[in-house]
Tab-separated table of C-alpha atoms and ligand atoms in Angstrom:
chain	number	residue	atom	x	y	z
A	1	MET	CA	108.517	94.001	52.344
A	2	LYS	CA	106.854	97.175	53.470
A	3	LYS	CA	103.914	95.172	54.739
A	4	GLN	CA	106.195	92.911	56.717
A	5	LEU	CA	107.928	95.891	58.341
A	6	LEU	CA	104.566	97.310	59.333
A	7	VAL	CA	103.582	94.024	60.908
A	8	ILE	CA	106.876	93.922	62.883
A	9	LEU	CA	106.374	97.540	63.942
A	10	LEU	CA	102.810	96.855	65.035
A	11	PHE	CA	103.999	93.758	66.875
A	12	LEU	CA	106.705	95.754	68.680
A	13	THR	CA	104.251	98.445	69.641
A	14	PHE	CA	101.937	95.770	70.958
A	15	ILE	CA	104.762	94.197	72.999
A	16	HIS	CA	105.667	97.647	74.396
A	17	CYS	CA	102.112	98.436	75.419
A	18	TYR	CA	101.593	94.995	76.753
A	19	SER	CA	104.690	95.119	78.979
A	20	GLN	CA	103.740	98.605	80.196
A	21	ASP	CA	100.272	97.259	81.040
A	22	THR	CA	101.598	94.196	82.858
A	23	THR	CA	104.073	96.299	84.886
A	24	ASN	CA	101.301	98.679	85.860
A	25	GLN	CA	98.985	95.761	86.598
A	26	TYR	CA	101.611	94.373	88.894
A	27	LYS	CA	101.871	97.729	90.701
A	28	ILE	CA	98.092	98.070	90.899
A	29	ASN	CA	97.803	94.665	92.529
A	30	TYR	CA	100.798	95.164	94.801
A	31	TYR	CA	99.707	98.524	96.190
A	32	ASN	CA	96.040	97.581	96.530
A	33	GLN	CA	96.975	94.452	98.445
A	34	LYS	CA	99.366	96.501	100.577
A	35	VAL	CA	96.587	98.838	101.673
A	36	VAL	CA	94.266	95.969	102.618
A	37	LYS	CA	96.981	94.073	104.424
A	38	TYR	CA	98.711	96.834	106.427
A	39	LEU	CA	96.844	100.127	106.236
A	40	ASP	CA	93.073	99.675	106.299
A	41	ARG	CA	92.322	98.114	109.677
A	42	GLU	CA	88.519	97.838	109.315
A	43	LYS	CA	88.408	97.547	105.467
A	44	MET	CA	86.350	100.748	105.420
A	45	LEU	CA	88.732	103.212	103.778
A	46	SER	CA	88.222	102.274	100.112
A	47	ASN	CA	86.236	105.503	99.589
A	48	TYR	CA	89.370	107.558	100.334
A	49	TYR	CA	91.739	106.143	97.745
A	50	LYS	CA	92.008	104.625	94.275
A	51	ILE	CA	94.909	102.660	92.828
A	52	ASP	CA	94.437	102.160	89.119
A	53	LYS	CA	96.236	102.289	85.759
A	54	GLU	CA	97.072	106.008	86.243
A	55	GLY	CA	98.612	105.709	89.725
A	56	ILE	CA	97.730	106.302	93.391
A	57	LYS	CA	95.006	108.824	94.226
A	58	ILE	CA	93.811	110.058	97.600
A	59	TYR	CA	90.447	111.755	98.206
A	60	ALA	CA	89.541	114.091	101.064
A	61	THR	CA	86.082	112.524	101.465
A	62	PRO	CA	84.026	109.760	99.862
A	63	ALA	CA	82.004	112.467	98.061
A	64	HIS	CA	85.259	113.719	96.449
A	65	LYS	CA	85.949	110.209	95.177
A	66	LEU	CA	82.503	110.055	93.568
A	67	ASN	CA	83.312	113.272	91.689
A	68	ASP	CA	86.855	112.080	91.001
A	69	SER	CA	88.154	115.223	92.628
A	70	VAL	CA	91.586	114.125	93.894
A	71	GLU	CA	93.484	115.626	96.826
A	72	PHE	CA	96.825	113.885	96.128
A	73	LYS	CA	97.824	111.956	93.028
A	74	ILE	CA	101.018	110.116	92.183
A	75	LYS	CA	101.232	108.836	88.629
A	76	TRP	CA	103.178	105.601	88.264
A	77	GLU	CA	105.965	107.432	86.471
A	78	GLN	CA	106.275	109.844	89.440
A	79	LEU	CA	106.607	107.154	92.086
A	80	ASN	CA	110.398	107.217	92.227
A	81	GLU	CA	110.441	111.021	92.327
A	82	PHE	CA	107.945	110.993	95.197
A	83	ASN	CA	110.079	108.546	97.133
A	84	ALA	CA	113.183	110.682	96.561
A	85	CYS	CA	111.350	113.725	97.816
A	86	ILE	CA	110.185	111.923	100.950
A	87	ARG	CA	113.575	110.532	101.791
A	88	GLU	CA	116.548	112.630	100.783
A	89	GLY	CA	118.070	110.736	97.871
A	90	LYS	CA	121.562	110.626	99.250
A	91	ASN	CA	120.672	108.730	102.394
A	92	ALA	CA	118.304	106.351	100.679
A	93	ALA	CA	120.884	105.359	98.058
A	94	TYR	CA	123.584	104.952	100.630
A	95	PHE	CA	121.350	102.935	102.853
A	96	SER	CA	120.205	100.486	100.192
A	97	SER	CA	123.783	99.843	99.053
A	98	ARG	CA	124.966	99.336	102.631
A	99	LYS	CA	122.079	97.064	103.417
A	100	HIS	CA	122.764	94.822	100.499
A	101	GLY	CA	126.391	94.622	101.293
A	102	SER	CA	127.922	96.152	98.178
A	103	ILE	CA	129.431	99.544	98.761
A	104	GLN	CA	129.096	100.872	95.208
A	105	SER	CA	130.596	104.271	94.627
A	106	SER	CA	127.907	105.029	92.107
A	107	ALA	CA	125.257	104.592	94.817
A	108	ILE	CA	127.095	106.619	97.418
A	109	LYS	CA	127.540	110.278	96.919
A	110	GLY	CA	130.420	112.273	98.228
A	111	ASP	CA	133.295	110.684	100.078
A	112	LYS	CA	131.416	107.905	101.889
A	113	THR	CA	133.263	105.140	99.948
A	114	ALA	CA	136.610	106.645	100.850
A	115	ASN	CA	135.576	106.780	104.498
A	116	TYR	CA	134.379	103.190	104.648
A	117	ASN	CA	136.046	101.619	107.642
A	118	HIS	CA	135.669	97.953	108.583
A	119	LEU	CA	136.336	98.787	112.228
A	120	LYS	CA	133.467	101.261	112.082
A	121	PRO	CA	130.900	99.319	110.063
A	122	LEU	CA	128.053	101.786	110.672
A	123	SER	CA	129.981	104.919	109.705
A	124	GLY	CA	127.843	107.207	107.562
A	125	LEU	CA	124.610	105.791	108.999
A	126	LYS	CA	122.220	108.201	110.757
A	127	ILE	CA	120.036	106.677	113.451
A	128	ALA	CA	117.412	108.450	115.579
A	129	ILE	CA	116.472	107.078	118.991
A	130	ASP	CA	113.357	108.191	120.888
A	131	PRO	CA	113.369	107.237	124.555
A	132	GLY	CA	109.643	107.007	125.351
A	133	HIS	CA	108.006	109.320	127.973
A	134	MET	CA	109.899	111.895	129.954
A	135	ALA	CA	110.178	111.102	133.648
A	136	GLY	CA	113.644	111.442	135.180
A	137	ASP	CA	112.261	110.727	138.631
A	138	PHE	CA	109.475	108.726	140.173
A	139	GLU	CA	107.204	111.768	140.870
A	140	THR	CA	107.157	112.763	137.183
A	141	GLY	CA	106.486	109.108	136.322
A	142	LYS	CA	103.415	109.242	138.529
A	143	LEU	CA	102.215	112.430	136.782
A	144	GLU	CA	102.587	110.678	133.391
A	145	MET	CA	100.950	107.512	134.821
A	146	LYS	CA	103.912	105.625	133.524
A	147	SER	CA	105.252	104.294	136.793
A	148	LEU	CA	104.915	101.342	139.102
A	149	ASN	CA	104.749	101.495	142.883
A	150	PHE	CA	104.543	98.080	144.606
A	151	LYS	CA	104.643	97.766	148.363
A	152	LYS	CA	107.015	95.347	149.990
A	153	ASP	CA	105.221	91.971	150.213
A	154	SER	CA	107.504	89.111	151.323
A	155	ILE	CA	104.657	86.536	151.244
A	156	ASN	CA	104.154	87.133	147.512
A	157	GLY	CA	107.835	87.331	146.795
A	158	LEU	CA	108.596	91.061	146.967
A	159	PRO	CA	111.397	91.499	149.565
A	160	ASP	CA	111.615	95.236	148.786
A	161	SER	CA	109.154	97.904	147.657
A	162	ILE	CA	109.346	98.659	143.904
A	163	GLN	CA	109.397	102.116	142.317
A	164	ILE	CA	109.918	102.297	138.598
A	165	ALA	CA	109.282	105.163	136.154
A	166	GLU	CA	109.308	104.025	132.493
A	167	GLY	CA	110.866	107.282	131.241
A	168	MET	CA	114.015	106.531	133.241
A	169	LEU	CA	114.267	103.000	131.796
A	170	THR	CA	113.817	104.172	128.227
A	171	TYR	CA	116.357	106.939	128.627
A	172	ALA	CA	119.021	104.620	130.083
A	173	THR	CA	118.385	102.077	127.305
A	174	ALA	CA	118.723	104.823	124.681
A	175	ILE	CA	122.065	106.008	126.178
A	176	LEU	CA	123.492	102.466	126.220
A	177	LEU	CA	122.292	101.783	122.682
A	178	LYS	CA	123.672	105.111	121.463
A	179	GLU	CA	127.128	104.216	122.891
A	180	LYS	CA	127.118	100.866	121.041
A	181	LEU	CA	126.031	102.390	117.719
A	182	GLU	CA	128.480	105.255	117.978
A	183	ALA	CA	131.301	102.837	118.693
A	184	ASP	CA	130.484	101.295	115.311
A	185	GLY	CA	130.636	104.721	113.657
A	186	ALA	CA	126.944	105.646	113.413
A	187	THR	CA	125.678	109.213	113.979
A	188	VAL	CA	122.998	108.951	116.641
A	189	PHE	CA	120.360	111.506	117.496
A	190	LEU	CA	118.364	111.361	120.737
A	191	THR	CA	115.024	113.174	121.044
A	192	ARG	CA	115.658	113.701	124.759
A	193	GLN	CA	119.071	115.093	125.630
A	194	LYS	CA	119.088	114.373	129.336
A	195	ASN	CA	117.366	112.107	131.839
A	196	GLY	CA	114.152	113.919	132.767
A	197	TYR	CA	114.211	116.163	129.695
A	198	THR	CA	111.417	116.432	127.169
A	199	ALA	CA	111.869	116.834	123.426
A	200	PHE	CA	111.827	120.607	124.070
A	201	GLY	CA	115.295	120.416	125.650
A	202	LYS	CA	113.996	121.060	129.204
A	203	THR	CA	112.023	119.354	131.947
A	204	PHE	CA	108.247	119.436	131.938
A	205	ASP	CA	108.291	121.734	134.980
A	206	ASP	CA	110.507	124.202	133.122
A	207	TRP	CA	108.264	123.993	130.056
A	208	LEU	CA	105.278	124.837	132.281
A	209	LYS	CA	107.106	127.860	133.636
A	210	ASP	CA	108.562	129.122	130.353
A	211	ASP	CA	106.195	128.043	127.587
A	212	TYR	CA	102.788	126.857	128.777
A	213	LYS	CA	101.034	130.256	128.846
A	214	ASN	CA	102.476	131.320	125.472
A	215	LYS	CA	101.421	128.028	123.868
A	216	VAL	CA	97.843	128.402	125.164
A	217	GLU	CA	97.664	131.995	123.874
A	218	GLU	CA	99.186	131.068	120.541
A	219	LEU	CA	96.563	128.348	120.016
A	220	HIS	CA	93.811	130.754	121.049
A	221	LYS	CA	95.022	133.389	118.603
A	222	SER	CA	95.105	130.908	115.736
A	223	GLY	CA	91.512	129.918	116.496
A	224	LYS	CA	92.280	126.442	117.766
A	225	LEU	CA	91.177	127.186	121.329
A	226	SER	CA	87.965	128.973	122.339
A	227	THR	CA	88.220	131.880	124.794
A	228	ASP	CA	86.431	129.783	127.453
A	229	LYS	CA	88.863	126.949	126.995
A	230	LYS	CA	91.791	129.370	127.129
A	231	ASN	CA	90.521	130.930	130.353
A	232	LEU	CA	89.996	127.518	131.909
A	233	MET	CA	93.480	126.364	130.909
A	234	LEU	CA	95.041	129.484	132.468
A	235	SER	CA	93.028	129.150	135.702
A	236	SER	CA	93.923	127.262	138.835
A	237	LYS	CA	91.159	124.763	138.109
A	238	PHE	CA	93.339	123.232	135.378
A	239	THR	CA	95.442	120.673	137.226
A	240	LYS	CA	99.026	119.717	136.500
A	241	ARG	CA	97.776	116.389	135.141
A	242	ASN	CA	95.405	118.290	132.767
A	243	LYS	CA	98.334	120.406	131.649
A	244	PHE	CA	100.416	117.307	131.101
A	245	LEU	CA	97.727	115.772	128.845
A	246	PHE	CA	97.657	118.933	126.788
A	247	PHE	CA	101.459	118.916	126.633
A	248	LYS	CA	101.724	115.226	125.685
A	249	ASP	CA	100.425	115.505	122.128
A	250	ILE	CA	102.331	118.717	121.431
A	251	GLU	CA	105.517	117.041	122.633
A	252	LEU	CA	104.941	113.860	120.554
A	253	ALA	CA	104.540	116.113	117.499
A	254	LYS	CA	107.855	117.775	118.429
A	255	ARG	CA	109.581	114.354	118.637
A	256	ALA	CA	108.374	113.473	115.094
A	257	ASP	CA	109.443	116.882	113.804
A	258	ILE	CA	112.963	116.801	115.142
A	259	ILE	CA	113.434	113.206	113.956
A	260	ASN	CA	112.260	114.069	110.467
A	261	ALA	CA	114.532	117.144	110.475
A	262	PHE	CA	117.488	114.902	111.333
A	263	ASN	CA	116.480	112.714	108.355
A	264	PRO	CA	117.730	109.426	109.798
A	265	ASP	CA	118.197	106.160	107.899
A	266	PHE	CA	115.908	104.660	110.450
A	267	THR	CA	114.383	105.375	113.908
A	268	VAL	CA	114.297	103.334	117.103
A	269	ILE	CA	111.459	104.184	119.555
A	270	ILE	CA	112.006	102.666	122.978
A	271	HIS	CA	109.257	101.662	125.390
A	272	PHE	CA	108.740	99.135	128.161
A	273	ASN	CA	105.380	97.420	128.397
A	274	VAL	CA	102.977	96.425	131.198
A	275	ASP	CA	100.160	93.908	131.386
A	276	GLU	CA	97.000	95.964	130.519
A	277	THR	CA	94.825	93.467	132.363
A	278	ASN	CA	96.728	93.939	135.676
A	279	THR	CA	94.212	96.627	136.741
A	280	GLY	CA	95.667	99.552	138.581
A	281	TRP	CA	99.122	97.949	138.718
A	282	LYS	CA	98.892	97.531	142.432
A	283	ALA	CA	100.765	94.229	142.554
A	284	PRO	CA	103.111	92.326	140.183
A	285	GLY	CA	101.714	89.831	137.665
A	286	ASN	CA	103.040	86.815	135.836
A	287	LYS	CA	102.589	87.709	132.161
A	288	ASN	CA	105.586	88.807	130.076
A	289	TYR	CA	105.824	89.521	126.332
A	290	ASN	CA	107.794	91.543	123.788
A	291	MET	CA	106.246	93.137	120.709
A	292	THR	CA	107.003	95.870	118.152
A	293	PHE	CA	104.818	98.379	116.309
A	294	ILE	CA	105.158	99.965	112.879
A	295	GLY	CA	102.878	102.375	110.981
A	296	GLY	CA	99.559	101.405	109.379
A	297	ALA	CA	96.232	100.040	110.668
A	298	PHE	CA	94.289	103.266	110.083
A	299	MET	CA	90.781	103.193	111.546
A	300	PRO	CA	87.717	104.871	110.107
A	301	GLY	CA	88.088	108.482	111.267
A	302	ASP	CA	91.875	108.355	111.012
A	303	LEU	CA	91.815	110.176	107.681
A	304	SER	CA	90.101	113.287	109.052
A	305	SER	CA	92.895	115.784	108.219
A	306	GLN	CA	94.956	116.483	105.144
A	307	GLU	CA	98.082	115.814	107.219
A	308	LYS	CA	96.860	112.353	108.133
A	309	ARG	CA	95.810	111.552	104.564
A	310	PHE	CA	99.262	112.561	103.369
A	311	GLU	CA	100.877	110.123	105.792
A	312	PHE	CA	98.475	107.438	104.566
A	313	LEU	CA	99.648	108.166	100.992
A	314	ARG	CA	103.304	108.112	102.088
A	315	MET	CA	102.872	104.704	103.667
A	316	ILE	CA	101.293	103.373	100.463
A	317	ALA	CA	103.831	104.869	98.074
A	318	THR	CA	107.153	104.421	99.946
A	319	LYS	CA	108.867	101.331	101.267
A	320	ASP	CA	108.651	102.631	104.874
A	321	ILE	CA	106.216	99.884	105.862
A	322	GLU	CA	108.144	97.088	104.141
A	323	GLU	CA	111.475	98.234	105.622
A	324	SER	CA	109.931	98.753	109.104
A	325	ILE	CA	108.727	95.133	109.016
A	326	LEU	CA	112.268	93.938	108.365
A	327	LEU	CA	113.791	96.186	111.038
A	328	SER	CA	111.138	95.360	113.596
A	329	GLY	CA	111.147	91.656	112.711
A	330	ALA	CA	114.873	91.422	113.274
A	331	SER	CA	114.494	93.344	116.577
A	332	THR	CA	111.650	91.218	117.845
A	333	GLU	CA	113.661	88.034	117.241
A	334	LYS	CA	116.568	89.436	119.250
A	335	PHE	CA	114.239	90.587	122.063
A	336	GLU	CA	113.063	86.993	122.436
A	337	SER	CA	116.464	85.311	122.201
A	338	ILE	CA	118.454	87.789	124.329
A	339	LEU	CA	115.855	88.760	126.949
A	340	LYS	CA	114.366	85.225	127.144
A	341	VAL	CA	110.883	86.686	126.957
A	342	LYS	CA	108.229	85.360	124.523
A	343	THR	CA	106.979	87.303	121.501
A	344	ALA	CA	103.341	88.365	121.819
A	345	GLY	CA	100.859	86.646	119.470
A	346	PRO	CA	97.914	88.580	117.946
A	347	THR	CA	95.509	87.576	120.724
A	348	ASP	CA	97.807	88.256	123.699
A	349	ALA	CA	96.537	91.808	124.392
A	350	LYS	CA	93.318	93.703	123.757
A	351	TYR	CA	95.010	96.448	121.717
A	352	LEU	CA	96.601	93.804	119.496
A	353	ARG	CA	93.233	92.186	118.864
A	354	GLU	CA	91.310	95.449	118.381
A	355	GLY	CA	93.700	98.130	117.131
A	356	CYS	CA	96.381	96.400	115.095
A	357	LEU	CA	97.032	94.446	111.919
A	358	THR	CA	99.481	91.554	111.819
A	359	THR	CA	102.444	91.371	109.467
A	360	GLU	CA	104.368	88.372	108.136
A	361	LYS	CA	106.905	88.840	110.948
A	362	LYS	CA	105.975	87.347	114.318
A	363	GLY	CA	105.385	90.030	116.947
A	364	VAL	CA	105.413	92.968	114.452
A	365	TYR	CA	102.121	94.819	114.369
A	366	CYS	CA	100.838	97.757	112.358
A	367	ARG	CA	99.393	100.336	114.726
A	368	ASN	CA	98.440	103.954	114.005
A	369	LEU	CA	100.217	105.673	116.910
A	370	GLN	CA	101.164	109.350	116.686
A	371	LEU	CA	104.853	108.481	116.223
A	372	THR	CA	104.416	105.506	113.873
A	373	ARG	CA	102.228	107.812	111.754
A	374	TYR	CA	104.384	110.948	111.547
A	375	ILE	CA	107.988	109.658	111.597
A	376	HIS	CA	109.189	109.120	108.054
A	377	GLY	CA	111.487	106.313	107.064
A	378	PRO	CA	111.841	102.775	108.519
A	379	LEU	CA	111.201	102.495	112.227
A	380	VAL	CA	110.909	100.061	115.108
A	381	TYR	CA	108.609	100.986	117.984
A	382	GLY	CA	109.786	98.499	120.641
A	383	GLU	CA	107.767	97.361	123.600
A	384	THR	CA	110.090	95.023	125.433
A	385	LEU	CA	109.004	93.026	128.465
A	386	TYR	CA	106.256	93.697	131.033
A	387	GLN	CA	107.607	95.960	133.808
A	388	ASP	CA	104.945	94.640	136.212
A	389	ASN	CA	106.007	91.010	135.777
A	390	ILE	CA	107.215	89.745	139.161
A	391	ASN	CA	110.751	88.963	137.995
A	392	GLU	CA	111.123	91.952	135.735
A	393	CYS	CA	110.017	94.499	138.397
A	394	LYS	CA	112.577	93.151	140.828
A	395	ALA	CA	115.353	93.279	138.173
A	396	LEU	CA	114.406	96.768	136.941
A	397	ASN	CA	114.183	98.140	140.486
A	398	LYS	CA	117.964	97.724	140.982
A	399	GLU	CA	120.435	100.656	140.667
A	400	SER	CA	119.321	104.275	140.893
A	401	ASP	CA	121.476	104.994	137.828
A	402	LYS	CA	119.584	102.779	135.348
A	403	THR	CA	122.440	102.711	132.849
A	404	LYS	CA	124.137	100.410	135.386
A	405	ASN	CA	121.126	98.104	135.646
A	406	GLU	CA	121.912	94.585	134.276
A	407	ARG	CA	118.451	94.082	132.747
A	408	ILE	CA	118.546	97.464	130.971
A	409	LYS	CA	121.959	96.533	129.571
A	410	GLU	CA	120.405	93.368	128.111
A	411	VAL	CA	117.562	95.377	126.542
A	412	ALA	CA	120.024	97.782	124.908
A	413	GLU	CA	122.008	94.765	123.658
A	414	ALA	CA	118.822	93.271	122.220
A	415	TYR	CA	118.034	96.450	120.237
A	416	TYR	CA	121.663	96.666	119.044
A	417	SER	CA	121.669	92.998	117.883
A	418	GLY	CA	118.327	93.541	116.151
A	419	ILE	CA	119.722	96.544	114.272
A	420	LYS	CA	122.834	94.631	113.243
A	421	ALA	CA	120.739	91.663	112.064
A	422	TYR	CA	118.563	94.028	110.025
A	423	LEU	CA	121.549	95.666	108.385
A	424	ASN	CA	123.072	92.292	107.556
A	425	GLN	CA	119.946	90.957	105.866
A	426	GLY	CA	120.600	90.238	102.211
A	427	GLN	CA	124.356	90.202	102.653
B	1	ZN	ZN1	105.629	103.526	127.056
């Protein structure tokens, strides 16, 4: 009898270990495949990470991996805890219950169940919108090199001259989308508070007046700028365009910071595209595509700082990539059906061929942009239509107040429908 019991006990122990092993084996395969598929663009980053029976490990350099000296390590049993730390638990639980259609009080903390309102189906949801670039006028668009200026050319079908600044289009789209989402009860945060404003709550010209000098001196003091560089930057030799290029990265970092501080359920980044092969954008072209970007596709050299390696780890260990594919996939489908513009395939632009990884959703590409890298949580980085397309530029040129432009209204509607389709998946 005793012997029998021992055999049963041994058998149970074996079953327990075996199931533990198979679960971990499943995770090891899943996360290793995920890195290869979405994160490691050139298949050259294997010396920076290891995913094995213990968990996920990140190394600062290949030499550190050889010595097994880890920089970050998440054991399998810590994976949920890590995810909860990255995304505040309350929002994540709420979001997953809402997305799958069952409003379970156990999943939603506080009074969110009591507040559920069928007339306001997005109440309780926090959405961040980043209207790309900053121009509120054509001159600033020129400074950013995010503008089009086509001369009137009746022979080639341009009855009027065209002046478009992308920052004005993205801001108007964001305002229209915000109105739609708020009407459904969502709480919406915009990184730019006014047309022409930057993420610093002021225009670029005001930032130059108020903050430029201090920022240069601050970076010099902290050792990030040499004295020569500082002196050059404060001299008249440093052009406004030079100052803008310095400002651009600082401002993108600010956008990611304020979005992460808002802790949204997801983020929508709005851009309008151009045909990169239409050199100099001196005349309209015929190409027109939509596409969306999400995080991933790290290149060799993209793991040079601890901050970047942390984001690499976050993308491996959270569902941010998986959810971004769903959000972006739903958006891309709506871009095509509502705007009547084709979705870009993986060979339709140089940066898609050379800097991106494809996903299982048509038109959704992993790309390691500053915002797709640093913004936490699911996101869609939309690049709707080509502004330099002959028909689009004529449509976008109408109305000085772009929120009244019919084409911009359609773009806002396409984002809105994409978001709704994403939220209704699985219901
Ligand atoms: Zn853009």
